[in-house]
Amino acid sequence: MKVLVTGGCGYIGSHTIVDLINNGFDVVSVDSNIRSSTQLLDGIEKITGKKVRNYKVDLCNLEDTHAVFHENRDIVGVIHFAALKTVPESVADPLFYFHNNLTSLINVLKCVKEFNIPNLVFSSSCSVYGNTTALPVVEETPLGEAQSPYARTKQMGEKIIEDYSRVNDTQSILLRYFNPVGAHPSALIGELPLGRPDNLVPVITQTAIGKIPKLTVFGHDYDTRDGSCIRDYIHVLDIANAHTKALQYLIDQKNKSNCEVFNLGTGNGVTVLEAIKAFEKISGVKLNYELGPRRPGDVIAIYANNTRAKQVLGWEPAIGIEDMMRTAWQWEVALRDRVLSN
Ligand code: NAD
Ligand code: WQD
């Protein structure tokens, strides 16, 4: 069974391709490489022994997107990862984000409709909940005001798919990821942030390796157990496996409605300072960090109720915070070693 993965050259897409291949699926990828290269496809080949074809196509171009679907009419489903995801960039250039993330989605849906593709899985985000105080968040928690144009593209993307699914035969699943981190244990694929990262775990590993001089903990006087913010970090392998399970669930026609939504988090809240401690423990590196001011727009705490994904999809996140940090660190070290050996 063949699956079309958009954004397959990116962080979560590449890990999901490995999981799909390990579960017997054939995969083709569509990625314009606006935020990636084909480097991770080489890693996928080393891990799985399978060479995955990538169509270097901008999904905002309907004609090119159509040509890919035309050539791959036999797919059982689409997993749509392709999107821009940098929150501050979306604040600075909202139209770029609305154009890229929504036009690409609409074009994918047009092709899914025309070629009668039965199944669709969409990358959503916990950022759709906005600044909620109802913790842990369940899928029915009302969506709050989006805190960025990026988050708004995810809220709108969800609504577009919901409306589309109401009147078409495609079965859809919306997966709301919490904070995906870590890398494949082979250290052959992982996150490749372009420029200076904003997300905590790449900032931790890049500080430890010396690419960033010092990490600032954004806020230490919040009303939490140690004053720093709480997030639900989840290993990218667990996120990846949820996609295979979601797709299989749709293929087996176990869904109760045309569009279902699932939270993908561990259910455990971890503070910034706890994440740093976990990193220091597994790496033996003393991190150079300081306690600094709050970052505008940060929610104090958010973590998932993941009961639905566990009960309905039979998914079980298995990897804890120390292994998240260990694999992220091994990936950072492997990147450095590769640069040194070139
Ligand atoms: P990523 O940037 O590593 O991968 C996204 C890929 O999509 C990139 O390779 C990029 O080149 C490609 N792409 C973007 N626009 C495209 C277009 N118009 N046409 C073709 N390809 C295009 O990001 P990721 O972390 O792997 O995220 C994957 C998905 O998960 C995104 O939709 C993102 O919004 C969502 N998500 C990510 C996180 C996270 O923290 N990483 C959290 C929640 C949701
Ligand atoms: C985590 C915690 C920071 C960097 C973002 C997006 C969200 C989703 C996931 C895509 C916060 C603190 C960070 C640093 C720090 N992505 N921090 N020092 O903000 O929860 O979510 O990624 O959908 O949409 O907004 O993740 O990793 O940036 O921050 O103290 O140098 O780490 O304040 O408490 P966030 P993050």
Coordinates of C-alpha atoms and ligand atoms in Angstrom, one line a residue:
M1 CA 0.0 0.0 0.0
K2 CA 1.4 3.3 -1.1
V3 CA 1.2 6.6 0.9
L4 CA 1.9 10.1 -0.2
V5 CA 3.7 12.1 2.4
T6 CA 3.9 15.8 1.9
G7 CA 6.8 17.5 3.7
G8 CA 8.6 14.1 3.8
C9 CA 12.1 15.8 3.8
G10 CA 11.3 17.6 7.1
Y11 CA 11.7 16.6 10.7
I12 CA 8.4 14.8 11.5
G13 CA 7.8 13.7 7.9
S14 CA 11.1 11.9 7.7
H15 CA 10.6 10.0 11.0
T16 CA 7.0 9.1 9.9
I17 CA 8.3 7.7 6.6
V18 CA 10.6 5.4 8.5
D19 CA 7.7 4.2 10.7
L20 CA 5.5 3.7 7.6
I21 CA 8.2 1.7 5.8
N22 CA 8.8 -0.4 9.0
N23 CA 5.1 -1.2 8.9
G24 CA 5.1 -2.3 5.3
F25 CA 3.9 0.8 3.5
D26 CA 5.5 2.2 0.3
V27 CA 6.0 5.9 0.4
V28 CA 6.4 8.8 -2.0
S29 CA 7.2 12.3 -0.7
V30 CA 6.4 15.7 -2.0
D31 CA 8.5 18.5 -0.6
S32 CA 9.6 21.8 -2.2
N33 CA 12.6 21.8 0.2
I34 CA 11.7 25.4 1.1
R35 CA 12.7 24.4 4.7
S36 CA 14.8 21.3 4.1
S37 CA 17.1 19.4 1.7
T38 CA 17.1 15.8 0.7
Q39 CA 19.6 15.0 3.4
L40 CA 17.1 13.2 5.6
L41 CA 16.0 11.0 2.7
D42 CA 19.6 9.7 2.7
G43 CA 19.2 8.9 6.4
I44 CA 15.9 7.2 5.7
E45 CA 17.6 5.0 3.1
K46 CA 20.4 4.1 5.5
I47 CA 17.9 3.2 8.2
T48 CA 15.3 1.2 6.1
G49 CA 17.3 0.2 3.0
K50 CA 14.5 1.9 1.0
K51 CA 15.1 4.8 -1.3
V52 CA 12.1 7.2 -1.1
R53 CA 11.4 9.3 -4.1
N54 CA 10.8 13.0 -3.4
Y55 CA 8.9 15.2 -5.9
K56 CA 10.4 18.6 -5.5
V57 CA 7.1 20.4 -5.9
D58 CA 5.6 23.5 -4.3
L59 CA 2.2 22.4 -3.2
C60 CA 1.0 26.0 -3.8
N61 CA 1.3 25.2 -7.5
L62 CA -1.9 23.3 -8.4
E63 CA -0.7 22.1 -11.8
D64 CA 2.5 20.5 -10.4
T65 CA 0.6 19.1 -7.4
H66 CA -2.0 17.6 -9.8
A67 CA 0.8 16.0 -11.8
V68 CA 2.1 14.2 -8.7
F69 CA -1.3 12.9 -7.8
H70 CA -1.9 11.8 -11.4
E71 CA 1.3 9.8 -11.3
N72 CA 0.4 8.2 -8.0
R73 CA -3.3 7.5 -8.3
D74 CA -2.9 4.2 -6.5
I75 CA -2.2 5.7 -3.1
V76 CA -4.3 4.7 -0.1
G77 CA -3.9 8.0 1.6
V78 CA -2.1 11.3 2.1
I79 CA -0.3 12.4 5.2
H80 CA 0.0 16.2 4.9
F81 CA 2.9 17.6 6.9
A82 CA 4.1 20.3 4.5
A83 CA 3.8 23.7 6.1
L84 CA 5.9 26.6 7.4
K85 CA 6.1 26.4 11.3
T86 CA 8.1 29.3 12.7
V87 CA 5.9 31.3 15.0
P88 CA 7.9 34.6 15.1
E89 CA 8.3 34.5 11.3
S90 CA 4.5 34.1 10.9
V91 CA 4.0 37.2 13.1
A92 CA 6.4 39.2 10.9
D93 CA 5.0 37.9 7.6
P94 CA 1.4 36.6 8.1
L95 CA 0.5 36.6 4.4
F96 CA 3.4 34.3 3.6
Y97 CA 2.1 31.9 6.2
F98 CA -1.6 32.1 5.1
H99 CA -0.6 31.7 1.5
N100 CA 1.8 28.8 1.9
N101 CA 0.0 26.8 4.6
L102 CA -3.6 27.3 3.3
T103 CA -3.0 27.3 -0.5
S104 CA -1.0 24.1 -0.2
L105 CA -3.7 22.4 1.9
I106 CA -6.5 23.5 -0.5
N107 CA -4.5 22.2 -3.5
V108 CA -3.9 18.9 -1.7
L109 CA -7.7 18.6 -1.0
K110 CA -8.6 19.4 -4.6
C111 CA -6.4 16.6 -5.8
V112 CA -7.6 14.2 -3.0
K113 CA -11.1 14.9 -4.2
E114 CA -10.4 14.6 -7.9
F115 CA -8.5 11.3 -7.5
N116 CA -10.9 9.9 -4.9
I117 CA -8.1 9.4 -2.3
P118 CA -9.9 7.7 0.6
N119 CA -7.8 8.8 3.6
L120 CA -6.1 12.0 4.8
V121 CA -4.1 12.7 8.0
F122 CA -3.3 16.3 8.8
S123 CA -0.6 17.8 11.0
S124 CA -2.2 20.1 13.5
S125 CA -0.8 21.5 16.7
C126 CA -1.6 22.2 20.3
S127 CA -1.3 25.8 19.4
V128 CA -4.9 25.6 18.2
Y129 CA -6.0 25.7 21.9
G130 CA -4.5 29.2 22.3
N131 CA -4.0 30.4 25.8
T132 CA -6.2 27.8 27.6
T133 CA -6.2 27.3 31.3
A134 CA -8.3 24.1 31.2
L135 CA -5.6 21.5 31.9
P136 CA -5.0 18.9 30.7
V137 CA -6.5 19.8 27.4
V138 CA -9.0 17.3 25.9
E139 CA -10.0 17.4 22.2
E140 CA -13.2 19.1 23.1
T141 CA -11.5 21.9 25.0
P142 CA -12.7 25.0 23.1
L143 CA -10.1 26.5 20.8
G144 CA -8.9 29.8 22.1
E145 CA -7.7 32.9 20.3
A146 CA -4.8 31.9 18.1
Q147 CA -1.6 33.4 19.5
S148 CA 0.1 33.8 16.1
P149 CA -0.7 33.7 12.3
Y150 CA 1.0 30.2 12.3
A151 CA -1.4 28.9 14.9
R152 CA -4.3 30.5 13.0
T153 CA -3.3 28.5 9.8
K154 CA -3.6 25.4 11.9
Q155 CA -7.1 26.4 13.2
M156 CA -8.2 27.3 9.7
G157 CA -6.6 24.2 8.2
E158 CA -8.6 22.1 10.7
K159 CA -11.9 23.9 9.8
I160 CA -11.2 23.6 6.0
I161 CA -10.7 19.8 6.4
E162 CA -13.8 19.5 8.7
D163 CA -16.0 21.3 6.1
Y164 CA -14.5 19.4 3.2
S165 CA -15.0 16.0 4.9
R166 CA -18.6 16.8 5.7
V167 CA -19.5 16.7 2.0
N168 CA -16.9 14.4 0.5
D169 CA -16.0 10.7 0.9
T170 CA -12.5 11.3 2.2
Q171 CA -12.0 10.1 5.8
S172 CA -9.8 12.5 7.7
I173 CA -7.8 12.6 11.0
L174 CA -6.5 15.8 12.5
L175 CA -3.5 15.1 14.8
R176 CA -2.7 17.9 17.3
Y177 CA 1.0 17.5 18.3
F178 CA 2.2 18.9 21.6
N179 CA 6.0 19.6 21.6
P180 CA 7.8 17.1 19.3
V181 CA 11.4 16.6 20.2
G182 CA 14.3 14.0 19.9
A183 CA 15.6 12.1 17.0
H184 CA 15.9 8.6 15.6
P185 CA 18.2 6.6 17.8
S186 CA 20.5 5.9 14.8
A187 CA 21.3 9.6 14.7
L188 CA 20.8 9.4 10.9
I189 CA 17.7 11.6 10.9
G190 CA 16.7 14.4 13.3
E191 CA 15.7 18.0 13.4
L192 CA 17.6 20.4 11.2
P193 CA 16.6 24.0 12.3
L194 CA 17.5 26.6 9.7
G195 CA 19.3 29.5 11.4
R196 CA 19.0 30.1 15.1
P197 CA 16.4 27.8 16.6
D198 CA 13.5 29.1 18.8
N199 CA 12.4 25.8 20.2
L200 CA 13.8 24.7 23.6
V201 CA 15.4 21.4 22.8
P202 CA 17.5 22.5 19.8
V203 CA 18.5 25.5 21.8
I204 CA 19.6 23.2 24.6
T205 CA 21.7 20.9 22.3
Q206 CA 23.1 23.8 20.3
T207 CA 24.2 25.6 23.5
A208 CA 25.8 22.4 24.8
I209 CA 27.7 21.9 21.6
G210 CA 28.8 25.5 21.5
K211 CA 26.8 26.8 18.5
I212 CA 24.9 29.1 20.9
P213 CA 26.8 30.8 23.7
K214 CA 24.0 30.8 26.4
L215 CA 20.5 29.6 26.9
T216 CA 18.0 32.0 28.5
V217 CA 15.2 30.4 30.5
F218 CA 12.2 32.5 29.5
G219 CA 10.5 33.3 32.8
H220 CA 11.2 31.9 36.3
D221 CA 8.4 33.6 38.3
Y222 CA 5.4 31.8 36.8
D223 CA 3.0 30.0 39.1
T224 CA 4.5 26.6 38.5
R225 CA 6.5 24.2 40.7
D226 CA 9.8 25.8 39.8
G227 CA 8.7 29.1 38.2
S228 CA 9.4 28.1 34.6
C229 CA 6.8 27.2 31.9
I230 CA 5.3 23.7 31.5
R231 CA 5.1 21.8 28.2
D232 CA 4.2 18.3 27.0
Y233 CA 7.4 17.2 25.2
I234 CA 6.8 14.1 23.1
H235 CA 9.4 12.0 21.2
V236 CA 9.2 12.3 17.4
L237 CA 9.2 8.5 17.1
D238 CA 6.0 8.3 19.2
I239 CA 4.5 11.1 17.0
A240 CA 5.6 9.2 13.9
N241 CA 4.0 6.0 15.0
A242 CA 0.7 7.7 15.7
H243 CA 0.5 8.6 12.0
T244 CA 0.9 5.0 10.9
K245 CA -1.8 4.0 13.5
A246 CA -4.1 6.8 12.4
L247 CA -3.8 5.8 8.7
Q248 CA -4.3 2.1 9.5
Y249 CA -7.4 3.0 11.5
L250 CA -8.8 4.8 8.5
I251 CA -7.9 2.0 6.1
D252 CA -9.6 -0.5 8.4
Q253 CA -12.7 1.8 8.4
K254 CA -12.8 2.0 12.1
N255 CA -13.6 5.7 12.2
K256 CA -17.0 6.8 13.5
S257 CA -17.1 10.1 11.6
N258 CA -15.5 11.6 8.5
C259 CA -13.2 13.8 10.5
E260 CA -11.7 12.9 13.9
V261 CA -9.3 14.7 16.0
F262 CA -6.6 13.4 18.4
N263 CA -4.2 15.0 20.9
L264 CA -0.6 13.6 20.6
G265 CA 1.2 14.3 23.9
T266 CA 2.5 12.2 26.7
G267 CA 0.1 13.7 29.2
N268 CA 3.1 14.7 31.4
G269 CA 4.0 18.4 31.9
V270 CA 7.7 19.1 32.2
T271 CA 9.1 22.5 33.2
V272 CA 11.9 24.2 31.3
L273 CA 14.3 23.7 34.3
E274 CA 13.3 20.0 34.5
A275 CA 14.1 19.6 30.8
I276 CA 17.5 21.2 31.3
K277 CA 18.2 18.9 34.3
A278 CA 17.2 15.9 32.3
F279 CA 19.6 17.0 29.5
E280 CA 22.5 17.6 31.9
K281 CA 21.9 14.2 33.5
I282 CA 22.0 12.2 30.3
S283 CA 24.8 14.2 28.6
G284 CA 27.1 14.9 31.5
V285 CA 27.3 18.4 30.1
K286 CA 26.8 21.4 32.4
L287 CA 24.6 23.7 30.4
N288 CA 25.4 27.4 30.3
Y289 CA 22.0 29.0 31.1
E290 CA 20.6 32.0 32.8
L291 CA 17.2 32.8 34.2
G292 CA 15.7 35.6 32.0
P293 CA 12.5 37.5 31.4
R294 CA 9.3 35.9 30.1
R295 CA 8.9 35.5 26.4
P296 CA 5.9 37.4 25.0
G297 CA 3.1 35.1 23.9
D298 CA 4.1 32.1 26.0
V299 CA 1.4 30.1 27.7
I300 CA 2.3 29.3 31.3
A301 CA 1.4 25.6 31.1
I302 CA -0.1 23.2 28.5
Y303 CA -0.2 19.4 28.4
A304 CA -2.5 16.9 26.8
N305 CA -5.1 14.4 27.9
N306 CA -4.1 11.7 25.4
T307 CA -6.8 9.1 26.4
R308 CA -8.6 9.3 23.1
A309 CA -5.5 8.5 21.0
K310 CA -4.6 5.6 23.4
Q311 CA -8.1 4.1 23.5
V312 CA -9.2 4.7 19.9
L313 CA -6.0 4.3 17.9
G314 CA -4.3 1.9 20.3
W315 CA -1.3 4.3 20.5
E316 CA 1.0 4.4 23.5
P317 CA 3.7 7.0 23.8
A318 CA 6.7 5.1 25.1
I319 CA 9.7 7.4 25.3
G320 CA 10.4 9.5 28.4
I321 CA 12.1 12.9 28.8
E322 CA 15.6 11.5 29.3
D323 CA 15.5 9.5 26.1
M324 CA 14.1 12.5 24.3
M325 CA 17.1 14.5 25.4
R326 CA 19.6 11.6 24.8
T327 CA 18.5 11.1 21.2
A328 CA 18.4 14.9 20.5
W329 CA 21.9 15.1 21.9
Q330 CA 23.2 12.1 19.9
W331 CA 21.8 13.8 16.8
E332 CA 23.5 17.1 17.6
V333 CA 26.8 15.3 18.2
A334 CA 26.4 13.3 14.9
L335 CA 25.8 16.6 13.0
R336 CA 29.0 18.1 14.4
D337 CA 31.0 14.9 13.7
R338 CA 29.8 14.9 10.1
V339 CA 30.8 18.5 9.6
L340 CA 34.3 17.8 11.1
S341 CA 34.8 14.8 8.9
N342 CA 34.0 16.7 5.7
Ligands
NAD1 P1 9.7 20.9 8.9 O1 9.9 22.3 8.5 O2 10.9 20.1 9.3 O3 9.0 20.1 7.7 C1 8.0 20.7 6.9 C2 8.4 20.4 5.4 O4 7.4 20.9 4.6 C3 9.7 21.0 5.0 O5 10.6 20.1 4.5 C4 9.3 22.1 3.9 O6 10.3 22.2 2.9 C5 8.0 21.5 3.4 N1 7.1 22.5 2.8 C6 6.7 23.6 3.4 N2 5.8 24.3 2.6 C7 5.8 23.5 1.4 C8 5.1 23.7 0.2 N3 4.3 24.7 -0.1 N4 5.2 22.7 -0.7 C9 6.0 21.6 -0.5 N5 6.7 21.4 0.7 C10 6.6 22.4 1.6 O7 8.6 20.8 10.0 P2 8.1 19.7 11.0 O8 8.6 20.0 12.3 O9 8.5 18.4 10.4 O10 6.6 19.9 10.9 C11 5.7 19.1 10.1 C12 4.3 19.5 10.3 O11 4.0 19.4 11.7 C13 4.0 21.0 10.0 O12 2.7 21.1 9.4 C14 4.0 21.7 11.3 O13 3.3 22.8 11.3 C15 3.4 20.6 12.2 N6 3.8 20.7 13.6 C16 5.1 20.8 14.0 C17 5.5 20.9 15.3 C18 6.9 21.0 15.7 O14 7.2 21.5 16.8 N7 7.8 20.5 15.0 C19 4.4 21.0 16.3 C20 3.1 20.9 15.9 C21 2.8 20.8 14.5
WQD2 C1 9.1 25.6 25.1 C2 9.4 26.2 26.4 C3 9.7 28.6 26.3 C4 13.5 28.5 24.1 C5 6.1 26.0 19.8 C6 5.1 26.6 18.9 C7 3.9 25.6 18.9 C8 4.4 24.2 18.5 C9 5.5 23.8 19.3 C10 4.2 23.9 16.1 C11 8.6 27.6 26.6 C12 11.0 27.9 26.8 C13 12.4 28.1 24.8 C14 14.6 29.1 24.9 C15 13.2 28.9 26.9 N1 4.9 24.2 17.1 N2 12.2 28.3 26.1 N3 14.3 29.2 26.2 O1 6.5 27.7 22.5 O2 5.7 25.6 23.5 O3 5.6 25.9 21.1 O4 6.6 24.8 19.3 O5 3.0 23.8 16.0 O6 3.0 26.1 17.9 O7 4.6 27.8 19.4 O8 7.8 25.6 22.2 O9 10.2 24.9 22.3 O10 9.6 27.3 21.7 O11 9.3 26.5 24.0 O12 13.1 29.0 28.1 O13 15.6 29.5 24.4 O14 10.8 26.5 26.5 O15 9.5 29.8 26.9 O16 8.3 27.7 27.9 P1 6.4 26.3 22.4 P2 9.3 26.1 22.5

